[in-house]
Amino acid sequence: MRRKLVVGNWKMNGSLQDNEALLVAVADGIGAAAAAGKPACDVAVCAPFPYLAQVRDFQARRAAAALFDIGAQDVSQHENGAFTGDVSAAMLRDFGVRYAIVGHSERRQHQAESDVNVALKVKRALAAGITPIVCVGESLREREAGMTEFIVKRQLSAVIHLNGPCVSEIAVAYEPVWAIGTGQTAMPQQAQAVHAALRAQLGAAIDRADRVRILYGGSMNAANAAELLAQPDIDGGLIGGAALKAPDFLKIIAAAACPKAA
Ligand code: PGA
């Protein structure tokens, strides 16, 4: 059985003060659920680069905070050197980063990241012992043209091609672009169909595709999480807006820990 993983993607939001309040509320909520013997799942928060140290220091201060991992929102495709503004996988490792989102649609769109850039970033993350969360997803136009599977498989195949059997160490996030930040969520069955196709693609490339966690992202919230997370190939969520509100994020975590009961 794959253990579910809930990842908060803070995007370019937060401040020292707001982050502290959010971290306290999330850590308290996870700690209280654990103390009450409630089922658990893996949790991570992906903070903007300048705040990684804050999350790490918070973890050092608060034992309960060890119940979630630190994530980054990107990683450089280069190892080191003259790449102004880039942050390397080794630097992220220095700050205790366990996960890095790679190829988010906002980066593909605004920073013109290609499938090859994404595949290279995956390689760097894996080499540093960081689990890349590889985002794939189709636009509304692509979905309407019936190209969903073609698009997501093309995005994932670049990663498989460059990384070979190591892709058993990645996580994937299926994030339909039309669902991100729009309040429009994929129907659970719609998402499940894409997740199953991605798992089949991984299965053709590696032995243990059943171990790879495939998250859903795109307006997942406290109300719709349980139904999505009950799908057989949906192994967690990549959460944007709802990760900024502790009560909502905690409800999603509870739904992931026990999808059928939520
Ligand atoms: P959203 O964002 O939950 O606000 O739709 C998800 C994401 O972009 O990772």
mmCIF file of C-alpha atoms and ligand atoms in Angstrom:
data_model
loop_
_atom_site.group_PDB
_atom_site.id
_atom_site.type_symbol
_atom_site.label_atom_id
_atom_site.label_comp_id
_atom_site.label_asym_id
_atom_site.label_seq_id
_atom_site.Cartn_x
_atom_site.Cartn_y
_atom_site.Cartn_z
ATOM 1 C CA MET A 1 0.000 0.000 0.000
ATOM 2 C CA ARG A 2 1.283 3.433 -0.869
ATOM 3 C CA ARG A 3 1.212 5.844 2.055
ATOM 4 C CA LYS A 4 -0.598 9.008 1.092
ATOM 5 C CA LEU A 5 1.347 12.254 0.777
ATOM 6 C CA VAL A 6 -0.131 15.744 1.188
ATOM 7 C CA VAL A 7 2.068 18.604 0.017
ATOM 8 C CA GLY A 8 1.348 22.275 0.590
ATOM 9 C CA ASN A 9 2.579 24.521 -2.201
ATOM 10 C CA TRP A 10 2.722 27.996 -0.703
ATOM 11 C CA LYS A 11 3.704 29.496 -4.064
ATOM 12 C CA MET A 12 4.881 33.126 -3.748
ATOM 13 C CA ASN A 13 2.932 33.790 -0.570
ATOM 14 C CA GLY A 14 3.842 34.362 3.044
ATOM 15 C CA SER A 15 5.953 36.469 5.359
ATOM 16 C CA LEU A 16 8.012 35.599 8.422
ATOM 17 C CA GLN A 17 5.048 36.438 10.618
ATOM 18 C CA ASP A 18 2.336 34.709 8.587
ATOM 19 C CA ASN A 19 4.467 31.608 8.071
ATOM 20 C CA GLU A 20 5.086 31.275 11.793
ATOM 21 C CA ALA A 21 1.339 31.364 12.515
ATOM 22 C CA LEU A 22 0.628 28.836 9.744
ATOM 23 C CA LEU A 23 3.411 26.475 10.854
ATOM 24 C CA VAL A 24 2.241 26.597 14.469
ATOM 25 C CA ALA A 25 -1.355 25.836 13.497
ATOM 26 C CA VAL A 26 -0.397 22.989 11.146
ATOM 27 C CA ALA A 27 2.072 21.441 13.597
ATOM 28 C CA ASP A 28 -0.460 21.723 16.440
ATOM 29 C CA GLY A 29 -3.130 20.064 14.311
ATOM 30 C CA ILE A 30 -0.898 17.191 13.204
ATOM 31 C CA GLY A 31 0.410 16.776 16.757
ATOM 32 C CA ALA A 32 -3.113 16.680 18.206
ATOM 33 C CA ALA A 33 -4.251 14.071 15.664
ATOM 34 C CA ALA A 34 -1.203 11.929 16.453
ATOM 35 C CA ALA A 35 -1.774 12.260 20.212
ATOM 36 C CA ALA A 36 -5.375 11.137 19.685
ATOM 37 C CA GLY A 37 -4.111 8.058 17.838
ATOM 38 C CA LYS A 38 -5.665 9.151 14.521
ATOM 39 C CA PRO A 39 -4.261 7.618 11.315
ATOM 40 C CA ALA A 40 -1.460 9.599 9.701
ATOM 41 C CA CYS A 41 -0.105 10.309 6.257
ATOM 42 C CA ASP A 42 3.078 11.968 4.993
ATOM 43 C CA VAL A 43 2.950 15.768 4.885
ATOM 44 C CA ALA A 44 5.294 18.382 3.448
ATOM 45 C CA VAL A 45 5.224 22.144 3.042
ATOM 46 C CA CYS A 46 6.947 23.725 0.050
ATOM 47 C CA ALA A 47 7.990 27.211 1.129
ATOM 48 C CA PRO A 48 9.574 29.932 -1.026
ATOM 49 C CA PHE A 49 13.394 29.653 -0.969
ATOM 50 C CA PRO A 50 14.033 32.493 1.542
ATOM 51 C CA TYR A 51 11.766 30.819 4.083
ATOM 52 C CA LEU A 52 13.276 27.329 3.986
ATOM 53 C CA ALA A 53 15.514 28.261 6.903
ATOM 54 C CA GLN A 54 12.484 29.449 8.841
ATOM 55 C CA VAL A 55 10.721 26.117 8.329
ATOM 56 C CA ARG A 56 13.870 24.238 9.293
ATOM 57 C CA ASP A 57 14.339 26.354 12.439
ATOM 58 C CA PHE A 58 10.698 25.842 13.311
ATOM 59 C CA GLN A 59 11.160 22.081 13.041
ATOM 60 C CA ALA A 60 14.212 22.239 15.272
ATOM 61 C CA ARG A 61 12.199 24.156 17.891
ATOM 62 C CA ARG A 62 9.067 22.060 17.800
ATOM 63 C CA ALA A 63 9.140 18.288 18.125
ATOM 64 C CA ALA A 64 5.654 17.974 16.590
ATOM 65 C CA ALA A 65 6.844 19.775 13.488
ATOM 66 C CA ALA A 66 9.009 16.787 12.693
ATOM 67 C CA LEU A 67 5.703 15.310 11.556
ATOM 68 C CA PHE A 68 6.025 17.197 8.308
ATOM 69 C CA ASP A 69 8.850 17.470 5.813
ATOM 70 C CA ILE A 70 10.340 20.506 4.136
ATOM 71 C CA GLY A 71 9.870 21.013 0.422
ATOM 72 C CA ALA A 72 11.072 23.542 -2.158
ATOM 73 C CA GLN A 73 9.134 24.818 -5.156
ATOM 74 C CA ASP A 74 11.882 24.409 -7.725
ATOM 75 C CA VAL A 75 15.504 23.320 -8.114
ATOM 76 C CA SER A 76 18.204 24.277 -10.595
ATOM 77 C CA GLN A 77 18.989 21.973 -13.493
ATOM 78 C CA HIS A 78 22.658 22.839 -12.964
ATOM 79 C CA GLU A 79 25.002 21.510 -10.321
ATOM 80 C CA ASN A 80 26.673 24.831 -9.388
ATOM 81 C CA GLY A 81 28.414 27.835 -10.918
ATOM 82 C CA ALA A 82 27.472 30.927 -12.893
ATOM 83 C CA PHE A 83 23.682 30.615 -12.823
ATOM 84 C CA THR A 84 22.516 33.792 -11.124
ATOM 85 C CA GLY A 85 19.278 33.343 -9.248
ATOM 86 C CA ASP A 86 19.309 29.536 -9.395
ATOM 87 C CA VAL A 87 19.288 27.381 -6.263
ATOM 88 C CA SER A 88 21.042 24.021 -6.456
ATOM 89 C CA ALA A 89 19.860 20.689 -5.123
ATOM 90 C CA ALA A 90 22.880 20.546 -2.790
ATOM 91 C CA MET A 91 21.883 23.922 -1.301
ATOM 92 C CA LEU A 92 18.371 22.644 -0.710
ATOM 93 C CA ARG A 93 19.815 19.582 0.975
ATOM 94 C CA ASP A 94 21.730 21.891 3.334
ATOM 95 C CA PHE A 95 18.372 23.162 4.561
ATOM 96 C CA GLY A 96 16.936 19.699 5.157
ATOM 97 C CA VAL A 97 14.761 19.770 2.046
ATOM 98 C CA ARG A 98 13.194 16.384 1.325
ATOM 99 C CA TYR A 99 10.957 17.217 -1.674
ATOM 100 C CA ALA A 100 11.197 19.642 -4.588
ATOM 101 C CA ILE A 101 8.328 20.508 -6.895
ATOM 102 C CA VAL A 102 9.619 20.332 -10.447
ATOM 103 C CA GLY A 103 7.941 21.510 -13.643
ATOM 104 C CA HIS A 104 4.945 23.191 -12.049
ATOM 105 C CA SER A 105 2.688 24.516 -14.812
ATOM 106 C CA GLU A 106 3.260 28.071 -13.566
ATOM 107 C CA ARG A 107 6.977 27.619 -14.235
ATOM 108 C CA ARG A 108 6.392 25.896 -17.565
ATOM 109 C CA GLN A 109 4.186 28.846 -18.526
ATOM 110 C CA HIS A 110 5.930 31.889 -17.010
ATOM 111 C CA GLN A 111 9.553 30.690 -17.060
ATOM 112 C CA ALA A 112 9.230 28.731 -20.304
ATOM 113 C CA GLU A 113 10.492 25.536 -18.727
ATOM 114 C CA SER A 114 10.584 22.725 -21.259
ATOM 115 C CA ASP A 115 10.164 18.990 -20.742
ATOM 116 C CA VAL A 116 13.954 18.686 -21.048
ATOM 117 C CA ASN A 117 14.578 21.357 -18.373
ATOM 118 C CA VAL A 118 12.214 19.477 -16.093
ATOM 119 C CA ALA A 119 13.928 16.143 -16.742
ATOM 120 C CA LEU A 120 17.319 17.700 -15.917
ATOM 121 C CA LYS A 121 15.974 19.166 -12.683
ATOM 122 C CA VAL A 122 14.671 15.733 -11.717
ATOM 123 C CA LYS A 123 18.150 14.319 -12.274
ATOM 124 C CA ARG A 124 19.755 16.956 -10.022
ATOM 125 C CA ALA A 125 17.214 16.447 -7.275
ATOM 126 C CA LEU A 126 17.582 12.669 -7.309
ATOM 127 C CA ALA A 127 21.376 12.926 -7.250
ATOM 128 C CA ALA A 128 21.096 15.019 -4.059
ATOM 129 C CA GLY A 129 18.678 12.602 -2.391
ATOM 130 C CA ILE A 130 15.689 14.912 -2.834
ATOM 131 C CA THR A 131 12.387 13.482 -4.066
ATOM 132 C CA PRO A 132 11.241 15.503 -7.064
ATOM 133 C CA ILE A 133 7.491 15.976 -7.377
ATOM 134 C CA VAL A 134 7.130 16.071 -11.132
ATOM 135 C CA CYS A 135 4.116 18.094 -12.241
ATOM 136 C CA VAL A 136 2.273 17.238 -15.432
ATOM 137 C CA GLY A 137 -1.046 18.479 -16.728
ATOM 138 C CA GLU A 138 -3.005 19.615 -19.735
ATOM 139 C CA SER A 139 -4.534 23.009 -20.508
ATOM 140 C CA LEU A 140 -8.255 23.431 -21.067
ATOM 141 C CA ARG A 141 -7.702 23.683 -24.827
ATOM 142 C CA GLU A 142 -5.714 20.455 -24.797
ATOM 143 C CA ARG A 143 -8.402 18.665 -22.770
ATOM 144 C CA GLU A 144 -11.121 19.881 -25.103
ATOM 145 C CA ALA A 145 -9.084 18.642 -28.053
ATOM 146 C CA GLY A 146 -8.921 15.185 -26.453
ATOM 147 C CA MET A 147 -5.159 15.477 -25.941
ATOM 148 C CA THR A 148 -4.964 15.023 -22.172
ATOM 149 C CA GLU A 149 -3.216 11.641 -22.155
ATOM 150 C CA PHE A 150 -0.916 12.590 -24.992
ATOM 151 C CA ILE A 151 0.238 15.747 -23.163
ATOM 152 C CA VAL A 152 0.813 14.246 -19.718
ATOM 153 C CA LYS A 153 2.568 11.196 -21.184
ATOM 154 C CA ARG A 154 4.830 13.415 -23.276
ATOM 155 C CA GLN A 155 5.754 15.423 -20.168
ATOM 156 C CA LEU A 156 6.468 12.303 -18.123
ATOM 157 C CA SER A 157 8.287 10.464 -20.896
ATOM 158 C CA ALA A 158 11.000 13.156 -21.002
ATOM 159 C CA VAL A 159 11.639 12.481 -17.310
ATOM 160 C CA ILE A 160 11.673 8.704 -17.816
ATOM 161 C CA HIS A 161 13.942 8.982 -20.838
ATOM 162 C CA LEU A 162 16.634 10.944 -18.985
ATOM 163 C CA ASN A 163 16.392 9.248 -15.611
ATOM 164 C CA GLY A 164 15.697 5.599 -16.460
ATOM 165 C CA PRO A 165 15.067 3.222 -13.552
ATOM 166 C CA CYS A 166 15.674 6.079 -11.063
ATOM 167 C CA VAL A 167 12.149 7.306 -11.769
ATOM 168 C CA SER A 168 11.002 4.771 -9.208
ATOM 169 C CA GLU A 169 12.229 7.413 -6.702
ATOM 170 C CA ILE A 170 10.109 10.302 -7.964
ATOM 171 C CA ALA A 171 6.610 11.409 -7.082
ATOM 172 C CA VAL A 172 4.293 12.670 -9.803
ATOM 173 C CA ALA A 173 1.604 15.335 -9.500
ATOM 174 C CA TYR A 174 -1.183 15.378 -12.051
ATOM 175 C CA GLU A 175 -2.347 18.984 -12.118
ATOM 176 C CA PRO A 176 -4.762 19.895 -14.897
ATOM 177 C CA VAL A 177 -3.846 23.503 -15.665
ATOM 178 C CA TRP A 178 -7.520 24.483 -15.930
ATOM 179 C CA ALA A 179 -8.085 23.359 -12.337
ATOM 180 C CA ILE A 180 -5.214 25.224 -10.682
ATOM 181 C CA GLY A 181 -6.396 28.119 -8.552
ATOM 182 C CA THR A 182 -9.710 28.249 -10.414
ATOM 183 C CA GLY A 183 -11.988 26.437 -7.971
ATOM 184 C CA GLN A 184 -12.715 23.976 -10.786
ATOM 185 C CA THR A 185 -11.604 20.466 -9.831
ATOM 186 C CA ALA A 186 -11.309 17.413 -12.023
ATOM 187 C CA MET A 187 -14.041 14.863 -11.330
ATOM 188 C CA PRO A 188 -12.571 12.054 -9.232
ATOM 189 C CA GLN A 189 -13.111 9.550 -12.069
ATOM 190 C CA GLN A 190 -11.557 11.942 -14.606
ATOM 191 C CA ALA A 191 -8.481 12.321 -12.416
ATOM 192 C CA GLN A 192 -8.331 8.583 -11.681
ATOM 193 C CA ALA A 193 -8.290 7.800 -15.413
ATOM 194 C CA VAL A 194 -5.259 10.048 -15.947
ATOM 195 C CA HIS A 195 -3.497 8.683 -12.856
ATOM 196 C CA ALA A 196 -4.032 5.118 -14.095
ATOM 197 C CA ALA A 197 -2.610 6.055 -17.503
ATOM 198 C CA LEU A 198 0.456 7.605 -15.868
ATOM 199 C CA ARG A 199 0.973 4.537 -13.692
ATOM 200 C CA ALA A 200 0.725 2.306 -16.762
ATOM 201 C CA GLN A 201 3.340 4.471 -18.461
ATOM 202 C CA LEU A 202 5.645 4.134 -15.451
ATOM 203 C CA GLY A 203 4.936 0.395 -15.366
ATOM 204 C CA ALA A 204 6.208 0.013 -18.902
ATOM 205 C CA ALA A 205 9.475 1.703 -17.888
ATOM 206 C CA ILE A 206 10.265 0.441 -14.388
ATOM 207 C CA ASP A 207 9.651 -2.611 -12.254
ATOM 208 C CA ARG A 208 7.973 -1.099 -9.203
ATOM 209 C CA ALA A 209 5.608 1.497 -10.664
ATOM 210 C CA ASP A 210 3.168 0.556 -7.920
ATOM 211 C CA ARG A 211 5.487 2.282 -5.435
ATOM 212 C CA VAL A 212 5.446 5.695 -7.133
ATOM 213 C CA ARG A 213 3.053 8.136 -5.528
ATOM 214 C CA ILE A 214 0.898 10.063 -7.972
ATOM 215 C CA LEU A 215 -0.668 13.148 -6.363
ATOM 216 C CA TYR A 216 -3.584 15.155 -7.651
ATOM 217 C CA GLY A 217 -3.423 18.935 -7.662
ATOM 218 C CA GLY A 218 -5.801 21.651 -8.801
ATOM 219 C CA SER A 219 -8.315 23.225 -6.424
ATOM 220 C CA MET A 220 -8.229 20.288 -4.019
ATOM 221 C CA ASN A 221 -9.894 21.507 -0.838
ATOM 222 C CA ALA A 222 -11.425 20.394 2.440
ATOM 223 C CA ALA A 223 -14.733 19.581 0.736
ATOM 224 C CA ASN A 224 -13.568 17.557 -2.266
ATOM 225 C CA ALA A 225 -10.383 15.916 -0.944
ATOM 226 C CA ALA A 226 -11.912 12.726 0.476
ATOM 227 C CA GLU A 227 -13.591 11.722 -2.771
ATOM 228 C CA LEU A 228 -10.487 12.378 -4.839
ATOM 229 C CA LEU A 229 -8.220 10.613 -2.337
ATOM 230 C CA ALA A 230 -10.469 7.542 -2.289
ATOM 231 C CA GLN A 231 -9.562 6.806 -5.937
ATOM 232 C CA PRO A 232 -7.208 3.831 -6.221
ATOM 233 C CA ASP A 233 -4.417 5.669 -8.047
ATOM 234 C CA ILE A 234 -4.646 9.031 -6.270
ATOM 235 C CA ASP A 235 -1.950 8.856 -3.618
ATOM 236 C CA GLY A 236 -2.178 12.322 -2.154
ATOM 237 C CA GLY A 237 -2.533 15.958 -3.063
ATOM 238 C CA LEU A 238 -0.493 18.968 -4.113
ATOM 239 C CA ILE A 239 -2.378 21.793 -2.484
ATOM 240 C CA GLY A 240 -2.058 25.486 -3.316
ATOM 241 C CA GLY A 241 -4.686 27.883 -1.966
ATOM 242 C CA ALA A 242 -6.028 25.545 0.711
ATOM 243 C CA ALA A 243 -2.513 24.996 2.110
ATOM 244 C CA LEU A 244 -2.443 28.628 3.246
ATOM 245 C CA LYS A 245 -5.383 28.063 5.596
ATOM 246 C CA ALA A 246 -4.408 25.700 8.403
ATOM 247 C CA PRO A 247 -7.929 24.365 9.128
ATOM 248 C CA ASP A 248 -8.451 23.480 5.457
ATOM 249 C CA PHE A 249 -4.993 21.972 5.077
ATOM 250 C CA LEU A 250 -5.541 19.879 8.212
ATOM 251 C CA LYS A 251 -8.879 18.615 6.885
ATOM 252 C CA ILE A 252 -7.181 17.491 3.681
ATOM 253 C CA ILE A 253 -4.483 15.743 5.725
ATOM 254 C CA ALA A 254 -7.185 13.973 7.761
ATOM 255 C CA ALA A 255 -8.963 12.934 4.551
ATOM 256 C CA ALA A 256 -5.702 11.538 3.148
ATOM 257 C CA ALA A 257 -4.942 9.642 6.322
ATOM 258 C CA CYS A 258 -8.340 8.012 6.216
ATOM 259 C CA PRO A 259 -10.006 8.705 2.851
ATOM 260 C CA LYS A 260 -12.993 6.382 3.249
ATOM 261 C CA ALA A 261 -13.967 7.800 6.659
ATOM 262 C CA ALA A 262 -13.678 11.500 5.892
HETATM 263 P P1 PGA B 1 -4.467 25.172 -6.088
HETATM 264 O O1 PGA B 1 -2.952 25.016 -6.592
HETATM 265 O O2 PGA B 1 -4.710 24.116 -5.050
HETATM 266 O O3 PGA B 1 -4.566 26.556 -5.552
HETATM 267 O O4 PGA B 1 -5.344 24.951 -7.298
HETATM 268 C C1 PGA B 1 -2.368 23.752 -6.748
HETATM 269 C C2 PGA B 1 -0.977 23.911 -7.313
HETATM 270 O O5 PGA B 1 -0.765 24.780 -8.154
HETATM 271 O O6 PGA B 1 -0.040 23.177 -6.932
#
